[in-house]
Amino acid sequence: MSSTPTERILPGATLGVLGSGQLGRMFAMAATRLGYRVHVYAPEHDAPAADVCWRQTVGAFEDVAAVAEFAASVSVVTLEFENIAPIATETAAKYAPVRPSGAALYTVQDRLREKLFLEKIGVPCTPFAEATTAADLATAITQVGLPAVLKTAAWGYDGKGQALVHTVDEATAAHAELGGQPAVLEGFIDFQCELSMLVARNPAGEVATFGPLANDHVNHILDVSTFPDASLQPAAAEAAEIAATIARELDAIGLMCVEFFWARDGRLLVNEIAPRPHNSGHLTIDACRTSQFEQQVRAICNLPLGSFEPVVGGVAMANLLGDLWAGGVPDWVSALADPQLRLHLYGKVHARPGRKMGHLVALADDAATARAAAIAGRERLARRG
Ligand code: AMP
């Protein structure tokens, strides 16, 4: 191993990242600003992080020799994507600390394991039951009730691999589509809103949280995030406490995000744990003293965590999905001409519907103004002058 758990990894060192999407790109930009070099490892060519990193290795996560060579060339390995084969983190850990660890990753990679972990540490989450076999499904329906959401246990994100079911027949049909994949049935939560908390934790045990962020989804994909949201204040302290507890109990080092449903009856329920920076946290780049990506760098390098304190009164982020390209190239000039807006693009060449291509951030004196400005700015992009 090239560094011990308590050793500080100082600027000048090379940081390794498993995955090379937009989260890796923004991590690499934050790390490079601090004088680190970034080496990314991922199966894809022409990935968003490749434009801005010092070195890129293209290889499969199952290619033990290539992962070993990569990990031996860096001081620490982090990740920007949780669906990584355990063999990759196991192999990398022989050569460099992996933060967050493969064990933490293993717990949250699978919805069933994740929920059993939350239950064990006493954190409220959505009612759930395993629904892998037809017999499991029948029992799960009696335990969880209907309506419910049937989800694959692994490899799901942005609503992929899930179905809302209202009747036993619908549940049976959705279950048949999964073709025997491990699955979970979750009670449908009538929520007043969805919110998220960011939490950074370093090897010294220091913890910093940011949020709650108010998140609106469209077609299961994050659409707009806003901070601060006064209506979330009653849930803020509890959300921060839960996020910090999860980070400690998972013994996770790095930057994570905990997503919640705030039910109409007042219960705060964990929906998901992301063991990496999160789309809802992108607005920290423009709005906070320390961004979620810089916190990831600081945490994995065992440096003091920065302050998440906002530097503006209100901020909002609107995602730019590939759908925006339907009528041609968006009107970038309209966004760049507006001093309230900050444009972030991920360098992806092919715009497909639902694909995250970039985001637009609006900064203002208050959150409502920022939110309106982000949404209006995105509408102007679609008008193409
Ligand atoms: P997920 O991939 O589990 O985060 O789900 C994506 C989105 O689907 C969430 O952000 C919610 O908007 C919706 N959703 C998922 N599970 C539930 C549930 N149990 N009750 C209500 N809405 C849900």
XYZ file of C-alpha atoms and ligand atoms in Angstrom:
408
model
C 0.000 0.000 0.000
C 1.278 3.426 -0.842
C -0.236 5.143 2.202
C -1.408 4.214 5.702
C -4.892 5.159 6.978
C -3.715 8.164 8.987
C -1.197 9.528 6.505
C -2.147 12.753 4.750
C -2.047 12.598 0.968
C -0.819 16.011 -0.060
C -1.099 18.001 -3.315
C 1.294 16.624 -5.908
C 0.106 13.051 -5.299
C -1.889 11.104 -7.869
C -5.494 10.204 -7.003
C -7.203 7.259 -8.696
C -10.872 7.177 -9.686
C -12.909 4.132 -10.687
C -15.419 5.370 -13.270
C -15.091 8.237 -15.717
C -18.490 9.934 -16.008
C -19.411 13.506 -15.112
C -18.879 12.916 -11.392
C -15.313 11.806 -12.124
C -14.886 14.843 -14.368
C -15.943 17.304 -11.648
C -13.843 15.419 -9.061
C -10.819 15.680 -11.373
C -11.397 19.414 -11.832
C -11.537 19.970 -8.050
C -8.474 17.782 -7.414
C -6.470 19.386 -10.209
C -7.199 22.857 -8.802
C -5.615 21.671 -5.556
C -2.493 20.475 -7.367
C -3.213 16.743 -7.530
C -2.959 14.556 -10.590
C -5.928 12.345 -11.384
C -5.791 8.915 -12.995
C -9.168 7.497 -14.023
C -9.945 3.862 -14.725
C -13.097 2.854 -16.604
C -14.268 0.660 -19.473
C -15.395 3.560 -21.699
C -13.363 5.522 -24.246
C -14.145 9.248 -24.709
C -15.714 9.529 -21.270
C -16.416 12.921 -19.592
C -13.525 12.620 -17.104
C -10.999 11.821 -19.837
C -10.990 15.473 -21.028
C -9.736 16.783 -17.717
C -7.653 14.057 -16.066
C -3.907 13.554 -16.124
C -4.098 9.923 -17.144
C -6.776 7.516 -18.264
C -6.745 3.723 -18.329
C -9.452 2.058 -20.384
C -10.172 -1.417 -19.024
C -12.844 -3.700 -17.640
C -13.456 -3.629 -13.866
C -12.939 -7.419 -13.966
C -9.452 -7.084 -15.548
C -7.452 -7.845 -12.418
C -4.022 -7.154 -13.931
C -5.059 -3.764 -15.328
C -6.804 -2.710 -12.095
C -3.711 -3.767 -10.122
C -1.425 -1.702 -12.351
C -3.744 1.289 -12.047
C -4.003 1.064 -8.240
C -0.237 0.653 -7.875
C 0.243 3.968 -9.716
C -1.890 6.088 -7.334
C -1.871 7.108 -3.641
C -5.568 6.446 -3.037
C -8.496 5.098 -5.044
C -11.985 6.583 -4.961
C -15.052 6.034 -7.104
C -17.668 8.022 -8.916
C -20.046 5.194 -9.681
C -21.299 2.477 -7.338
C -22.024 -0.293 -9.799
C -18.458 -1.539 -9.784
C -17.649 -5.245 -9.652
C -16.328 -6.136 -6.151
C -13.254 -7.730 -7.749
C -12.114 -4.229 -8.806
C -12.164 -2.767 -5.288
C -10.721 -5.985 -3.794
C -7.839 -5.876 -6.262
C -7.220 -2.156 -5.894
C -7.183 -2.435 -2.084
C -4.030 -4.602 -2.295
C -2.133 -1.610 -3.679
C -3.774 1.545 -2.298
C -6.471 2.532 0.193
C -9.896 2.409 -1.443
C -12.189 5.163 -0.131
C -15.033 4.431 0.382
C -14.063 0.800 0.993
C -15.284 -2.172 -0.974
C -17.146 -3.293 2.176
C -19.120 -0.011 2.348
C -19.785 -0.236 -1.354
C -20.972 -3.843 -1.054
C -23.593 -2.836 1.523
C -25.148 -0.106 -0.621
C -24.815 -1.766 -4.041
C -27.827 -3.933 -3.396
C -31.155 -2.462 -2.257
C -31.945 -5.388 0.005
C -28.560 -5.308 1.779
C -28.841 -1.515 2.047
C -32.254 -1.669 3.712
C -31.223 -4.479 6.070
C -28.233 -2.333 7.085
C -30.516 0.678 7.729
C -32.843 -1.507 9.782
C -29.884 -2.841 11.790
C -28.621 0.637 12.682
C -32.145 1.854 13.508
C -32.564 4.330 10.640
C -36.120 4.525 9.237
C -36.477 3.559 5.584
C -39.333 2.631 3.247
C -41.169 -0.587 4.239
C -39.647 -3.402 2.184
C -39.500 -7.146 1.617
C -37.522 -9.386 -0.687
C -39.421 -10.218 -3.892
C -37.025 -12.385 -5.894
C -39.174 -15.489 -6.380
C -42.931 -15.665 -7.026
C -43.377 -16.995 -3.475
C -41.302 -14.068 -2.092
C -43.503 -11.651 -4.050
C -46.735 -13.078 -2.614
C -45.382 -12.778 0.941
C -43.968 -9.313 0.219
C -47.364 -8.050 -0.958
C -49.001 -9.175 2.274
C -46.202 -7.581 4.349
C -45.741 -4.308 2.458
C -49.230 -3.808 0.994
C -50.264 -2.101 -2.240
C -49.612 0.207 -4.004
C -45.927 -0.624 -3.973
C -42.803 -0.202 -6.077
C -41.073 -3.337 -7.375
C -37.338 -2.734 -7.867
C -34.409 -4.835 -8.973
C -32.056 -5.214 -6.009
C -28.926 -4.383 -7.992
C -27.772 -2.090 -10.776
C -30.746 0.269 -10.566
C -30.573 4.065 -10.819
C -32.789 6.926 -12.027
C -35.853 4.686 -11.860
C -34.346 1.982 -14.091
C -35.546 -1.516 -13.225
C -38.570 -0.390 -11.201
C -42.338 -0.436 -11.573
C -45.178 1.088 -9.589
C -47.811 -1.593 -9.011
C -51.368 -1.124 -7.722
C -52.793 -4.654 -7.916
C -51.598 -8.229 -7.477
C -51.953 -8.725 -11.248
C -49.768 -5.704 -11.987
C -47.204 -6.913 -9.457
C -47.170 -10.394 -11.033
C -46.727 -8.953 -14.548
C -43.922 -6.569 -13.452
C -42.257 -9.436 -11.577
C -42.310 -11.651 -14.676
C -40.493 -8.900 -16.610
C -37.606 -9.046 -14.133
C -36.912 -12.625 -15.214
C -35.886 -13.891 -11.773
C -33.417 -11.107 -10.924
C -33.108 -10.442 -7.177
C -35.809 -7.896 -6.360
C -37.325 -5.864 -3.537
C -40.902 -4.713 -3.038
C -41.133 -1.299 -1.391
C -44.226 0.361 0.026
C -45.294 3.342 -2.101
C -44.652 6.472 -0.048
C -47.076 9.364 -0.341
C -44.391 12.000 0.192
C -44.645 15.772 0.550
C -41.205 16.071 -0.998
C -37.900 14.377 -1.721
C -34.758 15.745 -0.143
C -31.089 14.852 0.125
C -28.168 15.440 2.483
C -24.505 15.388 1.527
C -22.088 13.969 4.080
C -18.281 13.995 3.959
C -16.154 11.907 6.335
C -12.374 11.618 6.554
C -10.187 8.904 8.139
C -9.737 11.095 11.239
C -13.507 10.716 11.789
C -14.346 14.340 11.000
C -17.842 14.708 9.467
C -19.408 17.610 7.521
C -22.972 17.711 6.204
C -24.810 19.938 3.748
C -28.516 20.223 3.087
C -31.296 19.435 3.040
C -31.595 20.000 -0.689
C -35.124 20.027 -2.084
C -35.263 17.724 -5.115
C -37.883 17.536 -7.858
C -37.864 14.531 -10.164
C -39.408 14.100 -13.617
C -39.707 10.543 -14.980
C -37.674 9.317 -11.964
C -34.718 11.535 -12.966
C -33.632 14.535 -10.900
C -34.903 17.711 -12.556
C -34.323 20.643 -10.185
C -32.552 20.981 -6.807
C -32.973 24.024 -4.585
C -31.220 25.312 -1.449
C -32.244 26.483 1.078
C -35.876 25.481 1.235
C -37.577 26.950 4.308
C -40.307 24.294 4.242
C -37.644 21.606 4.885
C -36.374 23.243 8.076
C -38.420 20.965 10.409
C -36.626 17.950 8.873
C -33.124 19.482 8.623
C -31.575 18.442 11.946
C -32.917 14.883 11.721
C -31.726 14.497 8.109
C -28.220 15.701 9.035
C -28.071 13.376 12.038
C -29.189 10.378 9.964
C -26.671 11.142 7.199
C -23.816 11.415 9.719
C -24.911 8.188 11.466
C -24.981 6.317 8.151
C -21.485 7.532 7.212
C -20.100 6.465 10.604
C -21.880 3.106 10.740
C -20.823 2.264 7.177
C -17.323 3.409 8.123
C -17.339 5.222 4.788
C -14.559 7.638 3.849
C -15.318 10.142 1.123
C -18.403 12.063 0.081
C -21.793 10.429 0.135
C -25.375 11.457 -0.371
C -28.426 10.197 1.474
C -31.749 10.580 -0.352
C -34.953 10.800 1.673
C -38.697 10.787 1.259
C -40.448 13.166 3.631
C -43.804 11.461 4.034
C -47.019 13.441 4.430
C -47.411 11.988 7.922
C -44.096 13.653 8.907
C -41.848 10.562 8.828
C -38.414 11.036 7.292
C -37.516 7.825 5.431
C -34.231 7.003 3.726
C -34.763 6.052 0.080
C -31.180 5.469 -1.048
C -27.544 5.933 -0.109
C -25.160 7.054 -2.865
C -21.539 6.347 -1.819
C -20.243 9.185 -4.029
C -21.038 12.795 -4.976
C -24.616 13.283 -6.107
C -26.426 15.185 -8.835
C -28.314 17.225 -6.206
C -24.974 18.390 -4.778
C -23.656 19.877 -8.020
C -24.863 23.312 -6.949
C -22.224 23.307 -4.177
C -19.590 24.024 -6.863
C -20.995 27.519 -7.357
C -22.776 28.132 -4.074
C -20.574 26.850 -1.231
C -17.141 27.627 0.183
C -16.245 23.992 -0.481
C -17.919 21.895 -3.175
C -18.956 18.259 -2.768
C -16.082 17.300 -5.095
C -13.454 19.195 -3.109
C -14.845 17.551 0.047
C -14.349 14.160 -1.650
C -10.725 15.093 -2.378
C -10.150 16.346 1.171
C -11.847 13.326 2.761
C -10.004 10.634 0.807
C -6.665 12.455 1.319
C -7.234 12.705 5.092
C -7.154 16.498 4.967
C -9.328 18.784 7.098
C -12.824 18.937 5.633
C -13.787 22.325 4.215
C -16.763 24.476 5.112
C -19.983 23.783 3.220
C -21.219 27.273 4.151
C -23.142 28.834 1.255
C -21.754 32.043 -0.200
C -25.132 33.140 -1.642
C -28.644 33.542 -0.223
C -30.246 31.055 -2.611
C -29.227 28.619 -5.322
C -30.941 26.238 -7.717
C -29.769 23.696 -10.260
C -31.684 22.533 -13.338
C -30.452 19.411 -15.110
C -29.820 19.586 -18.860
C -30.873 16.261 -20.368
C -30.316 15.118 -23.931
C -33.968 15.914 -24.703
C -32.952 19.587 -24.824
C -31.086 18.853 -28.077
C -34.237 17.582 -29.826
C -34.525 20.708 -32.008
C -30.803 21.346 -32.461
C -27.938 22.722 -30.369
C -29.250 24.672 -27.339
C -28.763 28.446 -27.214
C -25.655 28.529 -24.996
C -25.225 32.265 -25.578
C -28.504 32.994 -23.762
C -27.171 31.309 -20.621
C -23.693 32.786 -20.876
C -25.117 36.307 -21.293
C -27.016 36.051 -17.977
C -24.785 36.963 -14.994
C -27.063 35.049 -12.624
C -26.426 31.729 -14.389
C -23.498 29.297 -14.404
C -23.358 26.727 -17.200
C -21.793 23.290 -16.690
C -21.464 20.879 -19.623
C -19.996 17.392 -19.390
C -18.421 17.203 -22.842
C -20.677 14.343 -24.006
C -20.894 14.173 -27.777
C -24.119 12.217 -28.204
C -27.323 13.699 -26.757
C -29.888 10.982 -26.062
C -33.256 11.521 -24.326
C -32.789 11.211 -20.565
C -28.971 11.408 -20.776
C -27.413 13.886 -18.339
C -25.467 16.312 -20.555
C -24.910 19.184 -18.120
C -26.618 21.456 -15.623
C -27.462 25.082 -15.147
C -27.049 26.811 -11.789
C -28.705 30.086 -10.785
C -27.410 32.144 -7.874
C -29.645 34.731 -6.186
C -30.407 36.402 -2.882
C -33.115 33.853 -2.127
C -33.960 30.318 -3.204
C -37.301 31.099 -4.897
C -35.652 33.654 -7.197
C -32.802 31.238 -7.954
C -35.211 28.435 -8.749
C -37.270 30.581 -11.122
C -34.074 31.826 -12.819
C -32.675 28.300 -13.323
C -35.928 27.053 -14.854
C -36.362 30.158 -17.058
C -32.707 29.931 -18.135
C -33.212 26.312 -19.197
C -36.341 27.265 -21.160
C -34.361 29.939 -23.016
C -31.724 27.335 -23.932
C -34.428 25.341 -25.718
C -35.589 28.369 -27.730
C -32.261 28.568 -29.563
C -32.302 32.346 -29.947
P -34.851 5.347 -6.890
O -34.092 4.918 -8.118
O -35.163 4.251 -5.941
O -34.220 6.535 -6.200
O -36.262 5.895 -7.422
C -36.356 6.953 -8.332
C -37.560 7.811 -8.008
O -38.784 7.032 -8.063
C -37.553 8.411 -6.611
O -36.764 9.574 -6.568
C -39.046 8.667 -6.390
O -39.453 9.848 -7.075
C -39.706 7.459 -7.054
N -39.861 6.373 -6.047
C -39.020 5.348 -5.859
N -39.408 4.553 -4.839
C -40.550 5.072 -4.352
C -41.435 4.712 -3.280
N -41.223 3.620 -2.506
N -42.509 5.508 -3.044
C -42.734 6.614 -3.827
N -41.941 6.998 -4.854
C -40.861 6.254 -5.133
